[in-house]
Each structure stands twice: as C-alpha cells, then as structure tokens.
Coordinates of N, CA and C in Angstrom, one line a residue:
M295 N -20.6 -3.1 -10.5 CA -20.6 -1.8 -9.9 C -21.6 -1.7 -8.7
G296 N -22.7 -2.4 -8.9 CA -23.7 -2.4 -7.9 C -23.2 -3.1 -6.6
S297 N -22.5 -4.2 -6.8 CA -22.0 -4.9 -5.6 C -20.9 -4.1 -4.9
E298 N -20.2 -3.3 -5.7 CA -19.1 -2.5 -5.1 C -19.7 -1.4 -4.2
V299 N -20.8 -0.8 -4.8 CA -21.5 0.3 -4.0 C -22.1 -0.3 -2.8
K300 N -22.7 -1.5 -2.9 CA -23.3 -2.1 -1.7 C -22.2 -2.4 -0.6
L301 N -21.0 -2.9 -1.1 CA -20.0 -3.2 -0.1 C -19.5 -1.9 0.5
W302 N -19.4 -0.8 -0.3 CA -18.9 0.5 0.3 C -19.9 1.0 1.3
L303 N -21.2 0.8 1.0 CA -22.3 1.3 1.9 C -22.2 0.4 3.2
E304 N -21.9 -0.9 3.1 CA -21.8 -1.7 4.3 C -20.6 -1.2 5.2
Q305 N -19.5 -0.9 4.5 CA -18.4 -0.4 5.2 C -18.7 0.9 5.9
L306 N -19.5 1.8 5.2 CA -19.8 3.1 5.8 C -20.7 2.9 7.0
T307 N -21.6 1.9 6.9 CA -22.5 1.6 8.1 C -21.6 1.1 9.3
Q308 N -20.6 0.2 9.0 CA -19.8 -0.3 10.1 C -19.0 0.9 10.7
V309 N -18.5 1.8 9.9 CA -17.8 3.0 10.4 C -18.7 3.8 11.3
S310 N -19.9 4.0 10.9 CA -20.9 4.8 11.7 C -21.2 4.1 13.0
E311 N -21.4 2.8 12.9 CA -21.7 2.1 14.2 C -20.5 2.1 15.1
A312 N -19.3 2.1 14.6 CA -18.1 2.2 15.5 C -18.0 3.5 16.2
F313 N -18.4 4.6 15.6 CA -18.4 5.9 16.3 C -19.5 5.9 17.4
L314 N -20.5 5.1 17.3 CA -21.6 5.1 18.3 C -21.3 4.2 19.5
Q315 N -20.2 3.4 19.4 CA -19.8 2.5 20.5 C -19.3 3.3 21.7
P316 N -19.4 2.7 22.9 CA -18.8 3.4 24.1 C -17.3 3.7 23.9
L317 N -16.8 4.7 24.5 CA -15.4 5.1 24.4 C -14.5 4.0 24.9
S318 N -13.5 3.6 24.2 CA -12.5 2.6 24.6 C -11.2 2.9 23.8
T319 N -10.2 2.0 24.1 CA -8.9 2.2 23.4 C -9.0 1.9 21.9
T320 N -10.1 1.2 21.5 CA -10.2 0.9 20.1 C -11.3 1.8 19.4
H321 N -11.8 2.8 20.1 CA -12.8 3.7 19.6 C -12.1 4.6 18.5
P322 N -12.9 4.9 17.4 CA -12.3 5.8 16.4 C -11.9 7.2 16.9
L323 N -12.5 7.7 18.0 CA -12.1 9.0 18.6 C -10.8 8.9 19.3
V324 N -10.3 7.6 19.5 CA -9.0 7.4 20.1 C -7.9 7.1 19.0
I325 N -8.3 6.1 18.2 CA -7.4 5.7 17.1 C -7.1 6.7 16.1
M326 N -8.2 7.4 15.6 CA -8.0 8.4 14.6 C -7.0 9.6 15.0
P327 N -7.2 10.2 16.2 CA -6.2 11.2 16.6 C -4.8 10.6 16.7
L328 N -4.7 9.3 17.1 CA -3.4 8.7 17.2 C -2.7 8.7 15.8
N329 N -3.5 8.3 14.8 CA -3.0 8.2 13.5 C -2.6 9.6 13.0
I330 N -3.4 10.6 13.2 CA -3.2 11.9 12.7 C -1.9 12.5 13.4
L331 N -1.9 12.4 14.7 CA -0.8 12.9 15.5 C 0.5 12.3 15.1
A332 N 0.5 10.9 14.9 CA 1.7 10.2 14.5 C 2.2 10.6 13.2
F333 N 1.3 10.8 12.2 CA 1.7 11.2 10.9 C 2.3 12.7 10.9
W334 N 1.6 13.5 11.7 CA 2.1 14.9 11.8 C 3.5 15.0 12.3
L335 N 3.7 14.2 13.4 CA 5.1 14.2 14.0 C 6.1 13.6 13.1
G336 N 5.6 12.5 12.4 CA 6.5 11.8 11.4 C 6.9 12.7 10.3
L337 N 5.9 13.5 9.8 CA 6.2 14.5 8.7 C 7.2 15.6 9.2
K338 N 6.9 16.1 10.4 CA 7.8 17.2 10.9 C 9.3 16.6 11.0
L339 N 9.4 15.4 11.5 CA 10.7 14.8 11.7 C 11.4 14.6 10.4
Y340 N 10.6 14.1 9.4 CA 11.2 13.9 8.0 C 11.7 15.2 7.4
R341 N 10.9 16.2 7.5 CA 11.3 17.5 6.9 C 12.5 18.1 7.6
R342 N 12.6 17.9 8.9 CA 13.7 18.4 9.6 C 15.0 17.7 9.3
T343 N 14.9 16.3 9.2 CA 16.1 15.6 9.0 C 16.4 15.4 7.5
G344 N 15.4 15.2 6.7 CA 15.6 15.0 5.2 C 16.1 13.7 4.9
T345 N 16.2 12.7 5.8 CA 16.7 11.4 5.4 C 15.5 10.5 5.1
P346 N 15.7 9.7 4.0 CA 14.6 8.8 3.6 C 14.3 7.7 4.6
L347 N 15.3 7.4 5.5 CA 15.1 6.5 6.6 C 14.0 6.9 7.6
L348 N 13.7 8.2 7.6 CA 12.7 8.7 8.5 C 11.5 9.3 7.7
H349 N 11.2 8.6 6.6 CA 10.0 9.0 5.7 C 8.8 8.9 6.6
P350 N 7.8 9.8 6.4 CA 6.6 9.9 7.3 C 6.0 8.5 7.5
V351 N 6.0 7.7 6.4 CA 5.3 6.4 6.6 C 6.1 5.6 7.6
V352 N 7.4 5.7 7.6 CA 8.2 4.9 8.6 C 8.0 5.5 10.0
G353 N 8.2 6.8 10.1 CA 8.1 7.4 11.4 C 6.7 7.3 12.0
A354 N 5.7 7.6 11.2 CA 4.3 7.5 11.7 C 4.0 6.1 12.1
S355 N 4.4 5.1 11.3 CA 4.1 3.7 11.6 C 4.7 3.3 13.0
L356 N 6.0 3.7 13.2 CA 6.6 3.4 14.5 C 5.9 4.1 15.7
L357 N 5.5 5.3 15.5 CA 4.8 6.0 16.5 C 3.4 5.4 16.8
V358 N 2.7 5.0 15.8 CA 1.4 4.3 15.9 C 1.6 3.0 16.6
F359 N 2.6 2.3 16.2 CA 2.9 1.0 16.9 C 3.2 1.1 18.4
A360 N 4.0 2.2 18.7 CA 4.3 2.4 20.1 C 3.0 2.8 20.9
G361 N 2.1 3.6 20.3 CA 0.9 3.9 20.9 C 0.0 2.7 21.1
L362 N -0.1 1.9 20.1 CA -1.0 0.7 20.2 C -0.4 -0.3 21.3
W363 N 0.9 -0.4 21.3 CA 1.6 -1.3 22.3 C 1.3 -0.8 23.7
L364 N 1.4 0.5 23.9 CA 1.1 1.1 25.3 C -0.4 0.9 25.7
M365 N -1.3 0.9 24.7 CA -2.7 0.8 25.0 C -3.2 -0.7 24.9
Q366 N -2.2 -1.6 24.5 CA -2.6 -3.0 24.4 C -3.7 -3.3 23.4
V367 N -3.6 -2.6 22.2 CA -4.6 -2.8 21.2 C -4.0 -3.7 20.1
D368 N -4.8 -4.7 19.7 CA -4.3 -5.6 18.6 C -4.7 -5.1 17.3
F369 N -4.4 -5.9 16.2 CA -4.7 -5.4 14.8 C -6.2 -5.2 14.6
S370 N -7.0 -6.2 15.1 CA -8.4 -6.1 14.8 C -9.0 -4.9 15.5
G371 N -8.5 -4.6 16.7 CA -9.0 -3.4 17.3 C -8.6 -2.1 16.6
Y372 N -7.3 -2.1 16.1 CA -6.8 -0.9 15.4 C -7.6 -0.7 14.1
R373 N -7.9 -1.8 13.4 CA -8.6 -1.7 12.2 C -10.0 -1.2 12.4
Q374 N -10.6 -1.7 13.5 CA -12.0 -1.2 13.8 C -11.9 0.3 14.1
G375 N -10.9 0.8 14.8 CA -10.8 2.2 15.1 C -10.4 3.1 13.9
S376 N -9.8 2.4 12.9 CA -9.3 3.1 11.7 C -10.3 2.9 10.6
G377 N -11.5 2.5 10.8 CA -12.4 2.2 9.7 C -12.6 3.3 8.7
L378 N -12.6 4.5 9.2 CA -12.8 5.7 8.3 C -11.7 5.8 7.3
L379 N -10.4 5.5 7.8 CA -9.3 5.6 6.9 C -9.3 4.5 5.9
Y380 N -9.7 3.3 6.3 CA -9.9 2.2 5.4 C -10.9 2.5 4.3
L381 N -12.0 3.2 4.8 CA -13.1 3.5 3.8 C -12.6 4.5 2.8
L382 N -11.7 5.4 3.2 CA -11.2 6.4 2.3 C -10.0 6.0 1.5
L383 N -9.5 4.8 1.8 CA -8.3 4.3 1.2 C -8.5 4.1 -0.3
G384 N -9.6 3.5 -0.7 CA -9.9 3.2 -2.1 C -9.9 4.5 -2.9
P385 N -10.8 5.5 -2.5 CA -10.8 6.8 -3.3 C -9.4 7.5 -3.3
A386 N -8.6 7.3 -2.2 CA -7.3 7.9 -2.2 C -6.4 7.3 -3.3
V387 N -6.5 6.0 -3.4 CA -5.7 5.3 -4.5 C -6.1 5.7 -5.9
V388 N -7.4 5.9 -6.0 CA -7.9 6.3 -7.3 C -7.4 7.7 -7.7
A389 N -7.3 8.6 -6.6 CA -6.8 9.9 -6.8 C -5.4 10.0 -7.3
L390 N -4.7 8.9 -7.1 CA -3.3 8.9 -7.6 C -3.2 8.8 -9.1
A391 N -4.4 8.6 -9.8 CA -4.4 8.6 -11.2 C -4.4 10.0 -11.8
I392 N -4.5 11.0 -11.0 CA -4.5 12.4 -11.5 C -3.2 12.7 -12.2
P393 N -2.0 12.5 -11.6 CA -0.8 12.7 -12.4 C -0.7 11.9 -13.6
L394 N -1.2 10.7 -13.6 CA -1.2 9.8 -14.8 C -2.0 10.4 -15.9
K395 N -3.1 11.0 -15.6 CA -3.9 11.7 -16.6 C -3.2 12.9 -17.2
Q396 N -2.5 13.6 -16.3 CA -1.8 14.8 -16.7 C -0.6 14.5 -17.6
N397 N 0.0 13.2 -17.5 CA 1.1 12.8 -18.3 C 0.8 11.7 -19.3
L398 N -0.5 11.6 -19.7 CA -0.9 10.4 -20.5 C -0.2 10.3 -21.8
A399 N 0.1 11.5 -22.5 CA 0.8 11.4 -23.8 C 2.2 10.8 -23.6
T400 N 2.9 11.2 -22.6 CA 4.2 10.6 -22.4 C 4.2 9.1 -22.1
V401 N 3.2 8.7 -21.3 CA 3.0 7.3 -21.0 C 2.7 6.5 -22.2
R402 N 1.9 7.0 -23.1 CA 1.5 6.3 -24.4 C 2.7 6.1 -25.2
R403 N 3.7 7.0 -25.3 CA 4.9 6.8 -26.1 C 5.8 5.7 -25.6
A404 N 5.6 5.3 -24.4 CA 6.5 4.3 -23.8 C 5.7 3.0 -23.6
G405 N 4.7 2.8 -24.4 CA 3.7 1.7 -24.2 C 4.3 0.3 -24.0
W406 N 4.8 -0.2 -25.1 CA 5.3 -1.6 -25.1 C 6.4 -1.9 -24.2
P407 N 7.5 -1.1 -24.1 CA 8.5 -1.3 -23.0 C 7.9 -1.4 -21.6
L408 N 6.9 -0.5 -21.4 CA 6.3 -0.5 -20.1 C 5.5 -1.8 -19.8
M409 N 4.8 -2.3 -20.8 CA 4.1 -3.6 -20.6 C 5.0 -4.7 -20.4
L410 N 6.1 -4.8 -21.1 CA 7.1 -5.9 -20.9 C 7.7 -5.8 -19.5
G411 N 8.0 -4.6 -19.1 CA 8.5 -4.4 -17.7 C 7.5 -4.8 -16.6
L412 N 6.3 -4.4 -16.9 CA 5.2 -4.8 -16.0 C 5.1 -6.3 -15.8
L413 N 5.1 -7.0 -17.0 CA 4.9 -8.4 -16.9 C 6.0 -9.1 -16.2
V414 N 7.2 -8.7 -16.4 CA 8.4 -9.3 -15.7 C 8.3 -8.9 -14.2
G415 N 8.1 -7.6 -14.0 CA 8.2 -7.2 -12.6 C 7.0 -7.7 -11.7
A416 N 5.8 -7.7 -12.3 CA 4.7 -8.2 -11.5 C 4.8 -9.7 -11.2
I417 N 5.4 -10.4 -12.0 CA 5.5 -11.9 -11.8 C 6.7 -12.2 -10.9
L418 N 7.9 -11.6 -11.2 CA 9.1 -11.9 -10.5 C 9.0 -11.4 -9.0
A419 N 8.5 -10.2 -8.8 CA 8.5 -9.6 -7.5 C 7.9 -10.6 -6.4
P420 N 6.7 -11.1 -6.6 CA 6.1 -12.0 -5.6 C 6.7 -13.4 -5.7
L421 N 7.1 -13.8 -6.9 CA 7.6 -15.2 -7.1 C 8.8 -15.4 -6.4
V422 N 9.8 -14.5 -6.4 CA 11.0 -14.7 -5.6 C 10.8 -14.8 -4.1
A423 N 9.9 -14.0 -3.6 CA 9.5 -14.1 -2.2 C 8.9 -15.4 -1.9
V424 N 8.0 -15.9 -2.7 CA 7.3 -17.1 -2.5 C 8.2 -18.3 -2.5
I425 N 9.2 -18.3 -3.5 CA 10.2 -19.4 -3.6 C 11.0 -19.4 -2.3
I426 N 11.5 -18.3 -1.8 CA 12.3 -18.2 -0.6 C 11.5 -18.7 0.6
A427 N 10.2 -18.3 0.7 CA 9.4 -18.7 1.8 C 9.1 -20.2 1.7
A428 N 8.9 -20.8 0.5 CA 8.7 -22.2 0.4 C 9.9 -23.0 0.8
L429 N 11.1 -22.5 0.3 CA 12.3 -23.2 0.7 C 12.6 -23.2 2.2
L430 N 12.1 -22.2 2.8 CA 12.3 -22.1 4.3 C 11.2 -22.7 5.1
G431 N 10.2 -23.4 4.4 CA 9.2 -24.1 5.0 C 8.0 -23.3 5.4
G432 N 7.8 -22.2 4.7 CA 6.6 -21.3 5.1 C 5.3 -22.0 4.8
S433 N 4.3 -21.7 5.7 CA 3.0 -22.3 5.5 C 2.2 -21.7 4.4
R434 N 1.1 -22.3 4.0 CA 0.3 -21.7 2.9 C -0.2 -20.3 3.2
T435 N -0.6 -20.1 4.5 CA -1.1 -18.7 4.8 C 0.0 -17.7 4.6
V436 N 1.3 -18.0 5.0 CA 2.4 -17.1 4.8 C 2.6 -16.9 3.3
I437 N 2.6 -17.9 2.5 CA 2.8 -17.8 1.1 C 1.8 -17.0 0.4
I438 N 0.5 -17.2 0.8 CA -0.6 -16.3 0.3 C -0.4 -14.9 0.6
A439 N 0.1 -14.6 1.8 CA 0.3 -13.2 2.2 C 1.5 -12.6 1.3
L440 N 2.5 -13.4 1.1 CA 3.6 -12.9 0.3 C 3.2 -12.7 -1.2
T441 N 2.3 -13.4 -1.7 CA 1.9 -13.2 -3.1 C 1.2 -11.8 -3.3
T442 N 0.8 -11.2 -2.2 CA 0.1 -9.9 -2.4 C 1.1 -8.8 -2.0
K443 N 2.3 -9.0 -1.9 CA 3.3 -8.0 -1.4 C 3.4 -6.8 -2.3
S444 N 3.2 -7.0 -3.6 CA 3.5 -5.9 -4.6 C 2.2 -5.2 -5.0
V445 N 1.1 -5.4 -4.3 CA -0.1 -4.7 -4.7 C -0.5 -3.8 -3.5
T446 N -1.3 -2.8 -3.8 CA -1.7 -1.9 -2.7 C -2.7 -2.5 -1.7
T447 N -2.8 -1.9 -0.6 CA -3.5 -2.6 0.5 C -4.9 -3.0 0.2
P448 N -5.8 -2.1 -0.4 CA -7.2 -2.6 -0.7 C -7.2 -3.9 -1.5
V449 N -6.3 -4.0 -2.5 CA -6.3 -5.1 -3.4 C -5.8 -6.3 -2.6
A450 N -4.7 -6.1 -1.8 CA -4.1 -7.2 -1.0 C -5.1 -7.8 0.0
L451 N -5.9 -6.9 0.7 CA -6.9 -7.4 1.7 C -8.0 -8.2 1.0
A452 N -8.4 -7.7 -0.2 CA -9.5 -8.5 -0.9 C -9.0 -9.8 -1.4
L453 N -7.7 -9.9 -1.9 CA -7.2 -11.1 -2.3 C -6.9 -12.1 -1.2
A454 N -6.5 -11.6 -0.1 CA -6.3 -12.4 1.1 C -7.6 -13.1 1.6
Q455 N -8.6 -12.3 1.5 CA -9.9 -12.8 1.9 C -10.4 -13.8 0.9
E456 N -10.2 -13.5 -0.3 CA -10.7 -14.5 -1.4 C -10.0 -15.8 -1.3
L457 N -8.7 -15.7 -1.0 CA -7.9 -17.0 -1.0 C -7.8 -17.6 0.4
H458 N -8.6 -17.1 1.3 CA -8.6 -17.6 2.7 C -7.3 -17.5 3.4
G459 N -6.6 -16.3 3.1 CA -5.4 -16.0 3.8 C -5.7 -15.2 5.1
I460 N -4.6 -14.7 5.7 CA -4.7 -13.9 6.9 C -4.6 -12.4 6.5
Q461 N -5.6 -11.6 6.6 CA -5.6 -10.3 6.2 C -4.6 -9.4 6.9
S462 N -4.5 -9.6 8.2 CA -3.5 -8.8 9.0 C -2.1 -9.1 8.6
L463 N -1.8 -10.3 8.2 CA -0.5 -10.7 7.8 C -0.2 -10.1 6.4
A464 N -1.2 -10.2 5.5 CA -1.1 -9.5 4.2 C -0.9 -8.0 4.3
A465 N -1.6 -7.4 5.2 CA -1.5 -5.9 5.4 C 0.0 -5.6 5.9
G466 N 0.5 -6.4 6.8 CA 1.8 -6.2 7.3 C 2.9 -6.4 6.2
V467 N 2.7 -7.4 5.4 CA 3.7 -7.7 4.3 C 3.6 -6.5 3.3
V468 N 2.4 -6.1 3.0 CA 2.3 -5.0 2.0 C 3.0 -3.7 2.5
A469 N 2.7 -3.4 3.8 CA 3.3 -2.2 4.4 C 4.8 -2.3 4.4
F470 N 5.3 -3.4 4.8 CA 6.8 -3.6 4.9 C 7.4 -3.5 3.6
T471 N 6.8 -4.1 2.5 CA 7.3 -4.0 1.2 C 7.3 -2.6 0.7
G472 N 6.2 -1.9 0.9 CA 6.1 -0.5 0.5 C 7.2 0.4 1.1
I473 N 7.3 0.2 2.4 CA 8.3 1.1 3.2 C 9.7 0.8 2.7
V474 N 10.1 -0.5 2.6 CA 11.4 -0.8 2.1 C 11.7 -0.3 0.7
G475 N 10.7 -0.5 -0.2 CA 10.8 0.0 -1.6 C 10.9 1.5 -1.7
A476 N 10.1 2.2 -0.9 CA 10.1 3.7 -0.9 C 11.3 4.3 -0.3
V477 N 11.8 3.6 0.7 CA 13.0 4.2 1.4 C 14.3 3.8 0.6
G478 N 14.4 2.6 0.2 CA 15.7 2.1 -0.4 C 15.7 2.1 -2.0
G479 N 14.5 2.1 -2.6 CA 14.4 2.1 -4.0 C 15.1 3.2 -4.8
P480 N 14.8 4.4 -4.5 CA 15.5 5.5 -5.3 C 17.0 5.5 -5.1
S481 N 17.5 5.2 -3.9 CA 18.9 5.1 -3.7 C 19.6 4.0 -4.5
L482 N 18.9 2.8 -4.5 CA 19.4 1.7 -5.2 C 19.4 2.0 -6.7
L483 N 18.4 2.6 -7.2 CA 18.4 2.9 -8.7 C 19.5 3.9 -9.0
R484 N 19.7 4.9 -8.1 CA 20.8 5.8 -8.4 C 22.1 5.1 -8.4
L485 N 22.3 4.2 -7.5 CA 23.5 3.4 -7.4 C 23.7 2.6 -8.7
L486 N 22.7 2.2 -9.3 CA 22.7 1.4 -10.6 C 22.8 2.3 -11.8
G487 N 22.9 3.6 -11.6 CA 23.1 4.6 -12.7 C 21.8 4.9 -13.4
I488 N 20.6 4.6 -12.8 CA 19.3 4.8 -13.4 C 18.7 6.2 -12.9
S489 N 18.6 7.1 -13.8 CA 18.1 8.4 -13.3 C 16.8 8.9 -14.1
D490 N 16.5 8.1 -15.1 CA 15.3 8.4 -15.9 C 14.0 8.3 -15.0
E491 N 13.3 9.4 -14.8 CA 12.2 9.5 -13.9 C 11.1 8.5 -14.3
R492 N 11.0 8.2 -15.6 CA 9.9 7.3 -16.0 C 10.2 5.9 -15.4
I493 N 11.5 5.5 -15.5 CA 11.9 4.1 -15.0 C 11.9 4.1 -13.5
V494 N 12.3 5.2 -12.9 CA 12.3 5.2 -11.4 C 10.9 5.1 -10.9
G495 N 10.0 5.9 -11.5 CA 8.6 5.8 -11.1 C 7.9 4.5 -11.3
F496 N 8.2 3.9 -12.5 CA 7.6 2.6 -12.8 C 8.1 1.5 -11.9
S497 N 9.4 1.5 -11.5 CA 10.0 0.6 -10.6 C 9.4 0.7 -9.2
L498 N 9.2 2.0 -8.8 CA 8.6 2.2 -7.5 C 7.1 1.7 -7.4
G499 N 6.4 1.9 -8.5 CA 5.0 1.5 -8.6 C 4.8 0.0 -8.5
I500 N 5.7 -0.7 -9.2 CA 5.6 -2.2 -9.2 C 6.1 -2.8 -7.9
N501 N 7.1 -2.2 -7.3 CA 7.7 -2.9 -6.1 C 7.2 -2.3 -4.8
A502 N 6.7 -1.0 -4.8 CA 6.3 -0.4 -3.5 C 5.0 0.2 -3.6
H503 N 4.2 -0.1 -4.6 CA 2.8 0.3 -4.8 C 2.5 1.7 -4.3
A504 N 1.4 1.9 -3.5 CA 1.0 3.3 -3.1 C 2.1 4.1 -2.4
I505 N 2.7 3.4 -1.4 CA 3.8 4.1 -0.7 C 4.9 4.5 -1.6
G506 N 5.3 3.7 -2.5 CA 6.3 4.0 -3.5 C 5.8 5.2 -4.4
T507 N 4.5 5.2 -4.7 CA 3.9 6.3 -5.6 C 4.0 7.6 -4.9
V508 N 3.7 7.6 -3.6 CA 3.8 8.8 -2.8 C 5.3 9.3 -2.8
R509 N 6.2 8.4 -2.7 CA 7.6 8.7 -2.8 C 8.0 9.3 -4.1
A510 N 7.4 8.6 -5.2 CA 7.7 9.1 -6.6 C 7.2 10.5 -6.8
L511 N 6.0 10.8 -6.2 CA 5.5 12.2 -6.4 C 6.4 13.2 -5.8
E512 N 7.2 12.8 -4.8 CA 8.1 13.8 -4.2 C 9.2 14.1 -5.2
V513 N 9.5 13.1 -6.1 CA 10.5 13.3 -7.1 C 10.0 14.3 -8.2
S514 N 8.9 14.0 -8.8 CA 8.2 14.8 -9.8 C 6.9 14.2 -10.2
A515 N 6.1 15.1 -10.8 CA 4.7 14.6 -11.3 C 4.9 13.5 -12.3
L516 N 5.9 13.6 -13.2 CA 6.1 12.6 -14.2 C 6.5 11.2 -13.6
C517 N 7.4 11.3 -12.6 CA 7.8 10.1 -11.9 C 6.5 9.5 -11.1
G518 N 5.7 10.3 -10.5 CA 4.5 9.8 -9.9 C 3.5 9.2 -10.8
A519 N 3.4 9.8 -12.1 CA 2.5 9.3 -13.1 C 2.8 7.9 -13.5
F520 N 4.1 7.6 -13.7 CA 4.5 6.3 -14.1 C 4.4 5.3 -12.9
S521 N 4.6 5.8 -11.7 CA 4.5 4.9 -10.6 C 3.0 4.6 -10.4
A522 N 2.1 5.5 -10.5 CA 0.7 5.2 -10.4 C 0.2 4.3 -11.5
L523 N 0.7 4.4 -12.7 CA 0.4 3.5 -13.7 C 0.8 2.1 -13.4
A524 N 2.1 1.9 -13.0 CA 2.6 0.6 -12.6 C 1.8 0.0 -11.5
M525 N 1.5 0.8 -10.5 CA 0.8 0.3 -9.3 C -0.6 -0.2 -9.7
G526 N -1.3 0.5 -10.5 CA -2.6 0.1 -11.0 C -2.6 -1.1 -11.8
L527 N -1.7 -1.2 -12.8 CA -1.6 -2.3 -13.7 C -1.2 -3.6 -12.9
C528 N -0.2 -3.4 -12.0 CA 0.3 -4.5 -11.3 C -0.8 -5.1 -10.4
G529 N -1.6 -4.2 -9.8 CA -2.7 -4.6 -8.9 C -3.8 -5.4 -9.8
A530 N -4.1 -4.9 -11.0 CA -5.1 -5.5 -11.8 C -4.6 -6.9 -12.3
L531 N -3.3 -6.9 -12.7 CA -2.7 -8.2 -13.2 C -2.7 -9.2 -12.1
T532 N -2.3 -8.8 -10.9 CA -2.2 -9.8 -9.8 C -3.6 -10.3 -9.4
A533 N -4.6 -9.4 -9.4 CA -5.9 -9.7 -9.0 C -6.5 -10.7 -10.0
L534 N -6.1 -10.6 -11.3 CA -6.6 -11.6 -12.3 C -5.9 -12.9 -12.3
L535 N -4.6 -12.9 -12.1 CA -3.8 -14.1 -12.2 C -3.7 -14.9 -10.9
L536 N -3.6 -14.2 -9.8 CA -3.3 -14.9 -8.5 C -4.4 -16.0 -8.2
P537 N -5.7 -15.6 -8.2 CA -6.7 -16.7 -7.9 C -6.6 -17.9 -8.8
V538 N -6.2 -17.7 -10.1 CA -6.0 -18.8 -11.0 C -4.9 -19.7 -10.6
F539 N -3.7 -19.1 -10.3 CA -2.6 -19.9 -9.9 C -2.8 -20.5 -8.5
A540 N -3.6 -19.9 -7.7 CA -3.8 -20.4 -6.3 C -4.6 -21.7 -6.3
T541 N -5.4 -21.9 -7.4 CA -6.2 -23.1 -7.5 C -5.5 -24.3 -8.1
L542 N -4.3 -24.0 -8.7 CA -3.5 -25.1 -9.4 C -3.0 -26.1 -8.4

C-alpha cells in the first residue's frame, strides 16, 4: 500500500510540474480541453444518432486523433498533457465497483459458473490473439502488447512496463479491443440469442474491460455490475499469471 501511495504521489508531482511548463501543444491546458471538447461532441453525436458505431469513445477518440494530427503531437506528448486524466483513471476504475456492491447478492448466487467463465475467457481471449500474431511473425513486443488486450488500461500499462513491452502499443491495443467489444459485443450476443444481462455484462467485462463496462451500464445496473466484476477479476488474474508465463 505504501509503495502505491508513493507512486501516486510521484504521478501527482509530475502532473503539477506539467502544468508549470511553458505553454505548448503538449501542455495540459491544451490537451485537456481537447479531450473534454472531443468527448462532449462525441456524446452529442451519439445521442443524436443512437448508433453504437458512434459511441462516445469512438467519436471522441477520432476527434482527439484528428486534433493531435493537426498539432503534430505524438503519444508521449499526448500522455504528458493528459497526465491528470491518467492520474484519475485508477480511482475511476475503482468507482465501477459501486454497481457491483449494489448487486452483490445476485453475483454471489452465480459464483461457480462465473468463475469457470472467467477462467476460460481470461485465458482464451489473449491466447487466440497471441497465436495469430505468432503465426504471422509478430515480434516479442507486439505479442506482449497483445497479452494485455483484455485488461483495463492502468493494468495493461503496468504489465507492459514490467515485461519490458511498449506502453503506447499496449494502450492502443487495449483501446481498440475495448471499442470493438463495446460496439460489436451486444449486437453479437443478441445475434446468438443471448439476452441474459448477467451474461452480457460478464462477456463485456472480460472482452472489453472498462469501455465494455461503460457500455454495460447503459444496458442496466445489473449488467454493469457483472461487467465490473469480470473486468476486475480478469485484470487480477492476468496480472498474476502473465509475468509467470512470460518468463517461461
């Protein structure tokens, strides 16, 4: 706990120092408004059209990408300017446990089937991607990034750093996985005749982590609770097992 507090304080210091830097295209006073404006426009567009293809995460990401491209800002510069958001990312993920607490009795009744589903999903989701990448000749850094595809961004960045992978690539893989899962997941499950909100939520949590959980919360609090549970357990399981398998 002490080391985590120390790390959080170091990040807080870095964020404070970034605000004291001279104004530039990577300054937080430039990047933060870009993030907020892009999300606001993305949300307005999503509510007006109602199509999952224009989910705020998708629309806002495209708008931010366009802004960064116009300003010639790379990932490291963007991350420096978004330090405050990264700092709040951890507490935001923890806050997703609120619907889980509210539906804890329902979750307990589905204990063992959930654990079995978690075990299969948490292993198969990254394993399939890793096998495909290996068959196509992917390098070790690419494979490491793919192994973190099913966990939320804070966990993925920490794992990428621990395994000497590329954090920017891991972040991109995680975001792409989450967007695809959140946009296409519910439709695919409906196509398969699956309408149980517990299963829908758990599937989104395993395959699309935090972005999928946000999408699940749009369905219902129960769906969001199962998604938050799956996201948390999948992250913990991956964080425990991945460093072990990486050393084999």
